[in-house]
Amino acid sequence: MLRSVQRHVGLPKANRSQLLEHLEWNLILLIDLRPQAADGKARSHSLMHRWSKLFVPTLREAPADAEVASHKFLLRAGYIRQLGAGIYNYLFLGQRSLNKIIAIVREEMDTIGQEFFLPALLPKEPWVESGRWSVMGDNMFRLKDRKGAELCLGMTHEEIMTSIARNELRSYKQLPQIWYQIQTKFRDEPRPKSGLLRVRQFTMKDSYSFDLDKAGLDKSFDLHDAVYRRIFTRCGLKFVAVEADSGSMGGSQSQEFMVYTEAGEDLIVSCPVCGYAANLEKAVSRLEPVEEMAPTGDGKPELVHTPGCAAISDVAEFFKISPASDIKCVAYMALKREAAGKGAAKESWHGVAAFLRGDHQVNETKLLGAIGAAELRTMQAEELTQYLNAPAGYLGPVGLKHDDKQLGDGLTVIIDKSLEGRKNLVAGANKLDYHVRNVVPGRDFTWTLSADIRSVNAGEACPTIDKNGSNCGGKLVVGKAVEVGHIFKLGYKYSESMGARVLDPNGKEVTPIMGSYGIGIERILTAAIEQGHDANGFWLSGSIAPFTVVVTVTNMGDAKLRETGEKLAAEIEAAGLDVLLDDRDERAGVKFKDADLVGIPFRVTVGKKAADGIVEVVTRKPSQVTQTGGTEPTNVDVPIDQVVTHLKSLVQEDELLGGTSA
């Protein structure tokens, strides 16, 4: 490098200046790639981050297609840029924040598990063994190599971890095991949207536990629950843990960690009295008794002409009844997907008629689970004729022939549990402009199966019963939320199908029981932005913000202010805080707007008061409401020699109050 300087001594002054700046950055790079000390830690050095040298492409307006707050602000703050549908480049600030999140996740996971790193490009064979190659459908990216071998991009790694366990674990003495990785995942999302909330490539912490018995699995599950709560709390999230549906993962129990936000695509049902919480896909409630109608005539089913009454509201008005006394039918075609050997899938569509109260809605996730189907779609007119021989709007259960086996050759009839024991109901007569009254389930019609297939409604009674047998008494509320983590008790689904075995203490060969546990890294960042933003930008907890403090020099042309800002930033950095010095030659207003935008929790403004030994410390998170209903950050004048102490106390308070759980 010295020879390079000597060769260019004769260059014009301007070019020499450019060369020296280039060499300065080369020296910084060499320092950053320095050897590690004997203790494994990098040797410390001071590397002041200067805004003028960084690539932070902020935008005054968000692109028109950005809808939710996190998407808008991630783009405006220069954290990300879109490359394709559901595919994003992570720029400097975004990657720096994600790295901090990953560091927290890794630090906490290391307390219970061992870190692996598995390939993202996976062979077909393990997926065939588990049976999921044929059931994952279009969500999985699939490809072939030049020899024609079939491969996929990993959505999750249950099969791969199980193959390692099968090949390496031999005895109960090697259990329990918790293995985790932080790895890129791929999902062929049909409708990528909402920025980083619904994407096709994402980063995930996924871990897997192997235990000898169910008691061991319970312990591994509880260990993850505790670790997840610490992770989300340290990241500053206000979250709730809820019961959830296991979906294609399978297993006996699962729990989601959710952050409430209007940008959420999940609906969470909760009780403000006892704390019950569940995803709408899993939630139940306690229904109040319904006053039954008195029978008419001899009490047997009676055909009634109801011209033009195809809607529930029209039927209720015609008979002067509550929709709760009407039987609603929703007719579906359900896809049955079965493994057919060598990874092939045998697929067939079957007719399904779902019956429930007129004031209830079908929960399709519950319905899929109850009948064991892979997909649902609404019946078309010709299919209604084939399976029910009836017109839409007048479908009913009386007189229907159903298959005794679900998803068999005939019609699968499923009723919601809320219809059991009811009397004198109204239902469609399977005839245009006609209904039947005095219908009694079990007497006038039967079914293939009954199950809870309805969605809980806000205001219904909480299902919780205390140890004394008393009802909670609370009323359920429903809110939108984003999932940031999910933990599953998988059971034996993968270890059994893939032949993993160990010897128990008696020398008997047994199958290990498994758990699976995931955290969406980008979702932590987006959820934090969703719960902490205003019209001007967003604020992150110092633990995950790209920088904890930005030192803003209002006038870089003033040598005294510039010197004060440089010195103060160096002192803050020496105190162990991530600091960004805004040394740009921009107007103060531009700097303030950028600082408010990019998520840095604290700002130190070096302005006119610096001549009197005073600077302004701004806490970005609003603490007061304005007269117009908006919010304002907290501004405090602090003596320069007390700034570091003041910032440390703010950071400590931020860490203590950052996140909460329910």
XYZ file of C-alpha atoms in Angstrom:
662
model
C 0.000 0.000 0.000
C 2.964 2.324 0.781
C 4.406 1.621 -2.673
C 1.011 2.600 -4.111
C 1.256 5.988 -2.390
C 4.816 6.497 -3.625
C 3.796 5.727 -7.219
C 1.104 8.407 -7.087
C 3.005 11.225 -5.341
C 3.057 13.170 -8.594
C -0.715 13.129 -9.024
C -2.680 16.393 -8.972
C -3.847 17.474 -5.505
C -7.541 16.551 -6.124
C -6.615 13.055 -7.261
C -4.256 12.602 -4.304
C -7.148 13.500 -2.011
C -9.332 10.820 -3.601
C -6.500 8.315 -3.311
C -5.987 9.058 0.370
C -9.719 8.612 1.033
C -9.582 5.289 -0.820
C -6.594 4.202 1.259
C -8.387 5.233 4.444
C -11.243 2.881 3.609
C -8.781 0.097 2.744
C -7.167 0.515 6.157
C -10.577 0.335 7.817
C -11.315 -2.861 5.885
C -7.972 -4.390 6.919
C -8.673 -3.499 10.546
C -12.145 -5.042 10.308
C -10.590 -8.278 8.961
C -8.007 -8.333 11.749
C -7.079 -11.651 13.455
C -8.932 -12.685 16.557
C -7.437 -12.547 20.020
C -6.602 -15.716 21.916
C -9.933 -15.626 23.703
C -11.775 -15.814 20.389
C -12.973 -12.200 20.536
C -12.064 -9.642 17.903
C -9.523 -7.071 19.066
C -11.376 -3.838 19.791
C -10.931 -0.712 17.723
C -12.789 2.531 17.301
C -14.631 2.794 14.000
C -16.836 5.850 13.970
C -19.848 5.378 11.698
C -20.376 8.608 9.787
C -23.626 9.166 7.944
C -21.779 10.963 5.143
C -19.870 7.753 4.353
C -22.804 5.327 4.568
C -25.349 4.191 2.001
C -28.694 5.165 3.557
C -31.077 5.952 0.657
C -34.039 7.496 2.502
C -37.232 8.389 0.643
C -39.663 11.215 1.369
C -42.628 9.156 0.099
C -43.287 5.440 0.077
C -44.018 3.649 -3.228
C -47.718 3.457 -4.047
C -47.849 -0.342 -3.724
C -46.612 -0.271 -0.103
C -49.701 -0.675 2.070
C -48.795 -1.565 5.665
C -46.694 0.723 7.869
C -43.687 -1.600 8.169
C -43.435 -1.971 4.381
C -43.626 1.791 3.853
C -41.041 2.636 6.487
C -38.594 -0.151 5.626
C -38.498 1.282 2.105
C -38.448 4.933 3.139
C -35.733 4.369 5.754
C -33.482 2.616 3.230
C -33.563 -0.745 5.033
C -34.726 -2.743 2.004
C -35.311 -2.554 -1.731
C -37.527 -4.907 -3.708
C -35.899 -7.154 -6.301
C -38.947 -9.178 -7.349
C -42.309 -10.378 -6.047
C -41.676 -11.361 -2.438
C -37.881 -10.993 -2.877
C -35.944 -8.170 -1.188
C -32.422 -6.821 -0.941
C -31.436 -5.972 2.639
C -29.360 -2.790 2.668
C -26.944 -1.555 5.332
C -29.379 -0.404 8.036
C -31.714 -3.343 7.475
C -28.963 -5.949 7.626
C -27.431 -4.315 10.685
C -30.761 -4.527 12.515
C -31.354 -8.134 11.411
C -27.852 -9.075 12.574
C -28.668 -7.719 16.031
C -31.861 -9.771 16.121
C -29.947 -12.872 15.052
C -27.370 -12.239 17.781
C -30.105 -12.143 20.438
C -31.721 -15.295 19.072
C -28.366 -17.101 18.945
C -27.369 -16.020 22.454
C -30.632 -17.254 23.971
C -30.798 -20.465 21.932
C -27.251 -21.350 22.957
C -28.539 -21.681 26.528
C -30.598 -24.750 25.556
C -29.333 -26.048 22.220
C -26.498 -26.563 19.738
C -26.229 -24.617 16.492
C -26.081 -26.452 13.153
C -26.111 -25.150 9.588
C -27.952 -27.266 7.039
C -28.217 -26.902 3.242
C -31.039 -24.896 1.709
C -30.924 -27.105 -1.411
C -32.420 -30.443 -0.414
C -32.811 -33.828 -2.145
C -36.261 -35.272 -2.694
C -35.717 -38.558 -0.853
C -36.057 -37.443 2.802
C -39.314 -35.677 1.943
C -40.614 -38.845 0.297
C -39.774 -40.823 3.436
C -41.806 -38.466 5.629
C -44.660 -38.363 3.117
C -44.493 -34.587 2.686
C -43.095 -34.499 -0.851
C -46.572 -35.263 -2.134
C -48.538 -33.099 0.293
C -46.643 -29.781 0.365
C -48.157 -28.808 -2.977
C -47.229 -25.629 -4.826
C -45.816 -23.923 -1.716
C -42.543 -25.807 -2.226
C -39.957 -24.649 -4.753
C -38.953 -27.737 -6.765
C -36.219 -28.179 -9.351
C -34.070 -30.771 -11.135
C -30.325 -30.906 -11.525
C -28.572 -31.608 -14.845
C -28.891 -35.369 -14.246
C -32.627 -35.160 -13.672
C -32.506 -35.688 -9.896
C -35.378 -33.922 -8.143
C -34.548 -31.338 -5.481
C -36.308 -28.631 -3.493
C -35.506 -25.414 -1.648
C -36.044 -25.927 2.065
C -39.192 -24.514 3.639
C -38.290 -26.209 6.922
C -35.868 -28.938 7.974
C -37.706 -31.600 9.998
C -36.731 -34.304 7.514
C -33.059 -33.335 7.408
C -32.664 -33.121 11.182
C -34.471 -36.452 11.548
C -32.120 -38.083 9.036
C -29.157 -36.914 11.134
C -30.773 -38.295 14.290
C -31.546 -41.588 12.547
C -27.958 -42.005 11.387
C -26.191 -40.824 14.537
C -28.307 -41.429 17.658
C -28.176 -44.966 19.066
C -28.951 -44.838 22.782
C -31.178 -43.102 25.320
C -27.912 -41.860 26.857
C -27.572 -39.475 23.900
C -30.954 -37.894 24.648
C -32.280 -35.286 24.983
C -30.954 -33.315 22.017
C -31.906 -29.794 20.881
C -30.421 -28.756 17.548
C -31.026 -25.398 15.892
C -29.965 -23.359 12.899
C -30.458 -19.844 11.534
C -30.954 -20.345 7.829
C -32.597 -18.973 4.689
C -35.962 -20.560 3.886
C -38.032 -20.533 0.694
C -41.776 -20.623 0.107
C -43.523 -20.210 -3.250
C -46.001 -17.746 -1.802
C -48.979 -17.350 -4.155
C -49.603 -13.711 -3.189
C -46.502 -12.014 -1.760
C -47.492 -8.763 -0.054
C -47.045 -6.482 2.959
C -43.291 -6.113 2.542
C -41.372 -8.608 4.660
C -44.514 -10.091 6.209
C -45.359 -12.348 3.271
C -42.305 -13.177 1.155
C -40.790 -15.997 -0.887
C -37.360 -15.960 0.755
C -36.840 -15.306 4.459
C -34.564 -16.016 7.407
C -35.701 -18.405 10.094
C -34.398 -19.819 13.339
C -35.651 -23.392 13.362
C -34.854 -25.872 16.118
C -35.711 -29.498 16.732
C -35.812 -31.572 19.892
C -35.386 -35.335 20.287
C -36.501 -36.922 23.560
C -37.023 -40.413 24.903
C -40.616 -39.877 26.052
C -43.473 -37.393 26.311
C -42.245 -36.036 29.636
C -38.971 -35.148 27.935
C -40.813 -33.474 25.063
C -42.826 -31.438 27.556
C -39.565 -30.187 29.071
C -38.058 -29.311 25.665
C -41.285 -27.509 24.738
C -41.223 -25.529 27.991
C -37.550 -24.653 27.519
C -38.344 -23.178 24.115
C -41.351 -21.332 25.506
C -39.131 -19.648 28.113
C -36.371 -18.849 25.605
C -38.844 -17.401 23.111
C -40.300 -15.126 25.763
C -36.821 -13.846 26.599
C -35.983 -13.298 22.921
C -39.117 -11.314 22.127
C -38.843 -9.313 25.341
C -35.234 -8.393 24.578
C -36.304 -7.336 21.073
C -38.823 -4.918 22.611
C -41.957 -6.709 21.416
C -45.286 -6.664 23.206
C -46.494 -10.172 22.452
C -49.014 -12.807 23.435
C -48.656 -16.606 23.401
C -51.728 -18.366 21.977
C -52.982 -21.859 21.217
C -52.632 -22.612 17.509
C -53.365 -25.108 14.759
C -50.413 -27.318 13.762
C -51.307 -27.379 10.049
C -49.002 -29.358 7.752
C -46.411 -29.660 10.535
C -48.588 -32.147 12.386
C -48.306 -32.980 16.067
C -50.418 -32.850 19.180
C -49.937 -29.279 20.395
C -48.657 -25.976 19.122
C -48.343 -22.435 20.401
C -47.853 -19.193 18.503
C -46.227 -15.989 19.683
C -48.172 -13.072 18.259
C -47.819 -9.289 18.119
C -51.059 -7.328 17.829
C -51.166 -5.024 14.797
C -53.717 -4.006 12.186
C -51.253 -5.273 9.567
C -51.660 -8.804 10.890
C -53.239 -11.542 8.797
C -54.034 -13.750 11.785
C -57.002 -13.203 14.079
C -56.443 -13.796 17.787
C -59.261 -14.549 20.198
C -58.569 -13.576 23.790
C -60.257 -13.070 27.136
C -59.389 -9.895 29.063
C -60.495 -11.513 32.333
C -58.528 -14.779 32.545
C -55.951 -14.357 29.757
C -57.218 -17.170 27.498
C -55.816 -16.668 23.999
C -55.911 -18.712 20.809
C -55.620 -18.250 17.092
C -59.054 -18.051 15.472
C -58.154 -21.289 13.669
C -58.032 -23.025 17.069
C -60.208 -20.901 19.371
C -63.338 -22.185 21.096
C -66.018 -20.467 23.144
C -68.913 -21.260 25.439
C -72.219 -20.689 23.681
C -75.180 -19.392 25.634
C -78.326 -21.580 25.515
C -80.696 -20.783 22.658
C -84.441 -20.640 23.258
C -85.923 -23.293 20.986
C -88.933 -22.541 18.805
C -92.214 -24.258 19.552
C -93.060 -27.010 17.015
C -95.871 -26.478 14.545
C -98.496 -29.033 13.553
C -97.521 -32.561 14.539
C -93.915 -31.451 15.154
C -92.564 -33.320 12.145
C -90.651 -31.636 9.282
C -93.021 -29.292 7.443
C -92.397 -27.971 3.925
C -92.907 -24.198 3.676
C -92.992 -22.064 0.525
C -90.400 -19.288 0.967
C -90.173 -17.436 -2.355
C -86.976 -15.415 -2.796
C -85.609 -16.315 0.649
C -82.156 -17.580 -0.280
C -80.227 -15.506 2.298
C -80.082 -16.243 6.033
C -81.455 -12.794 6.852
C -84.416 -13.339 4.513
C -85.197 -16.706 6.119
C -84.974 -15.244 9.626
C -87.314 -12.420 8.665
C -89.790 -14.761 6.952
C -90.083 -17.149 9.923
C -89.580 -14.399 12.548
C -86.731 -16.350 14.114
C -83.146 -15.772 15.181
C -80.483 -16.879 12.664
C -79.326 -19.190 15.486
C -82.411 -21.326 14.751
C -81.625 -21.652 11.056
C -79.367 -24.370 9.672
C -76.879 -23.038 7.159
C -75.182 -25.238 4.560
C -71.827 -24.494 2.947
C -70.953 -26.943 0.156
C -67.323 -27.654 -0.736
C -65.187 -29.827 -2.915
C -62.330 -31.194 -0.802
C -58.991 -32.375 -2.161
C -57.780 -35.678 -0.758
C -54.063 -36.128 -1.286
C -52.351 -39.443 -0.576
C -48.813 -40.667 -1.066
C -48.612 -43.117 -3.971
C -45.009 -44.275 -3.757
C -41.753 -42.730 -5.018
C -42.973 -39.305 -3.980
C -45.975 -39.286 -6.278
C -49.295 -38.049 -4.971
C -52.694 -39.554 -5.594
C -55.216 -36.728 -5.673
C -59.005 -36.828 -5.787
C -61.829 -34.367 -5.146
C -64.794 -35.220 -2.921
C -68.082 -33.517 -2.080
C -68.537 -32.097 1.432
C -71.631 -30.466 2.923
C -70.965 -28.528 6.133
C -73.967 -27.613 8.297
C -73.922 -25.079 11.122
C -76.036 -22.377 12.752
C -77.113 -19.505 10.560
C -75.279 -16.976 12.730
C -71.974 -18.861 12.518
C -69.228 -18.964 9.900
C -67.281 -22.019 8.723
C -63.687 -22.053 9.919
C -62.013 -23.711 6.963
C -58.851 -24.573 8.884
C -60.910 -26.486 11.429
C -62.906 -28.117 8.633
C -59.760 -29.223 6.797
C -58.426 -30.777 9.986
C -61.710 -32.507 10.805
C -62.097 -34.233 7.434
C -58.386 -34.713 6.678
C -58.382 -32.765 3.404
C -55.544 -30.829 1.789
C -57.581 -28.059 0.131
C -61.125 -26.738 -0.150
C -63.013 -24.927 -2.852
C -66.658 -23.945 -3.194
C -68.923 -26.322 -5.116
C -69.955 -25.240 -8.591
C -73.558 -25.445 -9.841
C -73.073 -28.776 -11.604
C -71.452 -30.232 -8.478
C -74.378 -29.059 -6.355
C -76.629 -30.987 -8.705
C -74.379 -34.053 -8.566
C -74.028 -34.285 -4.803
C -77.118 -32.564 -3.395
C -79.477 -32.247 -6.364
C -80.443 -28.826 -5.054
C -80.055 -25.124 -5.903
C -77.783 -22.756 -3.994
C -79.562 -20.863 -1.216
C -81.938 -23.730 -0.419
C -79.517 -26.482 0.626
C -80.522 -28.569 3.630
C -79.693 -31.821 5.444
C -83.102 -33.529 5.399
C -83.212 -36.355 2.852
C -79.522 -36.187 1.965
C -77.670 -39.443 1.448
C -74.235 -39.309 2.959
C -71.194 -41.534 2.949
C -70.361 -43.286 6.211
C -66.675 -42.727 5.485
C -65.303 -39.196 5.263
C -63.985 -38.269 1.826
C -65.364 -41.498 0.427
C -67.107 -41.950 -2.907
C -70.314 -40.252 -1.772
C -71.105 -36.985 0.004
C -69.380 -36.276 3.320
C -71.847 -34.558 5.665
C -70.323 -32.790 8.652
C -72.239 -30.804 11.239
C -70.921 -28.346 13.767
C -71.126 -29.443 17.398
C -73.441 -26.505 18.148
C -76.255 -28.249 16.219
C -76.200 -31.349 18.384
C -79.167 -31.493 20.747
C -81.042 -28.671 19.020
C -84.763 -28.882 18.162
C -87.320 -27.370 15.804
C -84.877 -25.699 13.441
C -85.387 -24.311 9.955
C -83.350 -25.643 7.009
C -83.309 -25.520 3.241
C -85.556 -28.092 1.558
C -83.174 -28.779 -1.373
C -85.902 -27.306 -3.558
C -86.064 -23.824 -5.090
C -88.091 -21.379 -2.943
C -88.788 -23.924 -0.185
C -87.598 -24.494 3.372
C -88.376 -27.079 6.048
C -89.212 -26.299 9.670
C -89.453 -28.489 12.812
C -86.097 -30.050 11.900
C -84.409 -32.028 14.692
C -80.785 -33.153 14.117
C -80.404 -36.874 14.708
C -84.117 -37.541 14.206
C -84.643 -36.056 10.765
C -81.138 -36.404 9.387
C -77.805 -38.003 10.230
C -74.246 -37.201 9.294
C -70.835 -38.614 8.531
C -69.186 -36.831 11.450
C -69.628 -33.893 13.824
C -66.865 -31.544 14.905
C -66.128 -27.978 15.927
C -65.955 -26.326 12.498
C -67.077 -22.784 13.287
C -65.207 -19.550 13.916
C -65.602 -17.957 17.325
C -67.361 -14.572 17.342
C -66.379 -11.549 19.433
C -68.584 -11.209 22.508
C -69.062 -14.945 23.052
C -68.346 -16.340 26.514
C -64.833 -17.437 27.434
C -64.509 -21.247 27.560
C -62.191 -21.271 30.579
C -63.408 -23.112 33.669
C -61.496 -22.659 36.930
C -60.511 -25.378 39.391
C -63.804 -24.944 41.218
C -65.789 -25.660 38.059
C -66.914 -22.065 37.585
C -66.913 -20.275 34.252
C -64.502 -17.398 33.775
C -67.336 -14.992 32.966
C -65.285 -12.973 30.489
C -66.356 -12.035 26.964
C -63.997 -12.852 24.100
C -62.440 -10.169 21.917
C -60.906 -10.644 18.462
C -57.893 -8.720 17.182
C -55.432 -8.839 14.276
C -51.885 -10.009 14.921
C -48.601 -11.009 13.260
C -46.986 -14.341 14.092
C -43.326 -14.022 15.106
C -42.752 -17.516 16.491
C -44.354 -20.962 16.617
C -43.529 -24.043 18.692
C -44.861 -27.548 17.999
C -45.024 -30.873 19.756
C -44.519 -33.002 16.650
C -44.775 -36.360 18.378
C -43.631 -39.329 16.290
C -44.702 -38.121 12.822
C -41.172 -37.775 11.411
C -39.117 -40.098 13.616
C -41.556 -42.965 12.995
C -41.970 -42.480 9.243
C -38.213 -42.070 8.724
C -37.155 -44.946 10.971
C -35.252 -43.132 13.736
C -34.666 -45.523 16.661
C -32.679 -45.637 19.914
C -32.278 -48.217 22.673
C -34.078 -47.421 25.934
C -32.636 -48.255 29.415
C -33.975 -51.808 29.049
C -32.231 -52.340 25.739
C -35.496 -52.112 23.822
C -35.602 -50.255 20.514
C -37.897 -47.206 20.741
C -38.763 -44.190 18.599
C -37.633 -40.757 19.844
C -40.362 -38.143 20.200
C -39.817 -34.786 18.486
C -40.578 -31.100 18.731
C -40.135 -28.327 16.167
C -39.715 -24.626 16.945
C -39.493 -21.612 14.598
C -38.839 -17.871 14.754
C -39.153 -15.506 11.790
C -36.174 -13.135 11.963
C -37.571 -10.504 9.575
C -40.952 -10.758 11.266
C -39.440 -9.564 14.536
C -38.232 -6.421 12.753
C -41.520 -5.803 10.938
C -43.599 -6.452 14.073
C -41.448 -4.005 16.039
C -42.066 -1.333 13.390
C -45.782 -2.068 13.281
C -46.139 -1.552 17.020
C -43.857 1.500 17.163
C -44.401 4.128 14.474
C -46.015 7.481 13.774
C -46.402 9.728 10.736
C -42.697 10.655 10.768
C -41.150 7.216 11.003
C -40.575 4.475 13.543
C -38.562 3.639 16.643
C -36.903 0.369 17.604
C -35.569 -0.897 20.877
C -31.875 -0.138 21.173
C -31.243 -3.879 21.242
C -32.293 -4.281 17.598
C -31.960 -0.761 16.147
C -29.120 -0.367 13.626
C -27.691 2.279 15.969
C -28.671 3.164 19.521
C -27.788 6.860 19.259
C -27.464 9.341 16.413
C -25.412 12.469 17.126
C -26.781 15.229 14.902
C -24.557 18.258 14.298
C -26.886 21.002 13.114
C -24.220 22.970 11.210
C -21.136 21.141 9.995
C -19.738 24.454 8.760
C -19.304 25.580 12.366
C -15.909 24.235 13.468
C -16.829 24.389 17.169
C -20.067 22.408 16.686
C -18.275 19.914 14.456
C -15.554 19.388 17.043
C -18.090 19.021 19.846
C -20.096 16.483 17.846
C -17.006 14.432 16.969
C -15.819 14.349 20.573
C -19.258 13.529 21.976
C -19.808 10.722 19.473
C -16.414 9.237 20.348
C -17.229 9.341 24.070
C -20.607 7.651 23.501
C -18.975 4.944 21.409
C -16.259 4.435 24.029
C -19.041 3.890 26.575
C -20.196 0.864 24.582
C -23.179 2.328 22.736
C -23.693 2.012 18.971
C -23.444 5.570 17.697
C -23.953 7.166 14.289
C -22.500 10.618 13.705
C -24.607 12.646 11.270
C -21.829 14.696 9.732
C -23.612 15.436 6.459
C -23.574 18.920 5.010
C -27.363 19.161 5.122
C -29.880 21.498 6.698
C -30.779 20.660 10.308
C -34.396 20.008 9.325
C -33.351 17.341 6.816
C -31.202 15.646 9.437
C -33.982 15.704 12.036
C -36.467 14.156 9.596
C -34.045 11.395 8.657
C -33.248 10.685 12.300
C -36.970 10.402 13.100
C -37.483 8.119 10.098
C -34.845 5.400 10.453
C -35.691 3.779 13.796
C -32.816 4.979 16.000
C -34.230 5.306 19.534
C -32.139 8.264 20.813
C -30.816 11.457 19.223
C -28.264 13.912 20.587
C -28.585 17.304 18.908
C -25.464 19.448 18.930
C -26.725 22.966 18.168
C -26.473 26.554 19.359
C -26.739 25.624 23.045
C -23.461 23.711 22.760
C -21.638 27.005 23.285
C -23.112 27.008 26.799
C -22.193 23.351 27.384
C -25.709 22.028 26.650
C -27.016 19.575 24.064
C -30.512 18.216 23.473
C -31.232 14.505 24.015
C -34.339 13.279 22.183
C -36.093 10.004 22.956
C -37.741 8.954 19.695
C -40.493 6.881 21.331
C -43.341 9.337 22.035
C -44.312 9.788 25.660
C -47.018 12.424 25.331
C -50.088 13.125 23.205
C -50.533 16.490 21.488
C -53.717 18.561 21.449
C -54.451 17.291 17.938
C -54.224 13.668 19.051
C -50.739 13.073 17.685
C -47.610 12.143 19.605
C -44.339 13.865 20.349
C -40.935 12.567 21.419
C -39.339 13.642 24.698
C -36.703 16.387 24.436
C -34.363 17.101 27.364
C -31.481 19.575 27.655
C -28.456 17.817 29.154
C -24.996 19.172 30.098
C -22.404 17.792 27.704
C -20.389 16.154 30.486
C -23.515 14.247 31.602
C -24.700 13.007 28.201
C -23.110 9.555 28.371
C -24.532 8.884 31.844
C -27.964 10.137 30.748
C -27.954 7.953 27.617
C -26.932 4.873 29.598
C -29.880 5.371 31.934
C -32.238 5.754 28.959
C -30.892 2.583 27.344
C -31.245 0.684 30.626
C -34.842 1.875 30.966
C -35.510 0.882 27.352
C -34.197 -2.632 28.048
C -36.311 -2.992 31.190
C -39.539 -1.696 29.658
C -39.057 -2.738 26.036
C -41.171 -5.883 25.795
C -44.046 -7.529 27.624
C -45.933 -10.776 27.287
C -49.382 -12.046 28.071
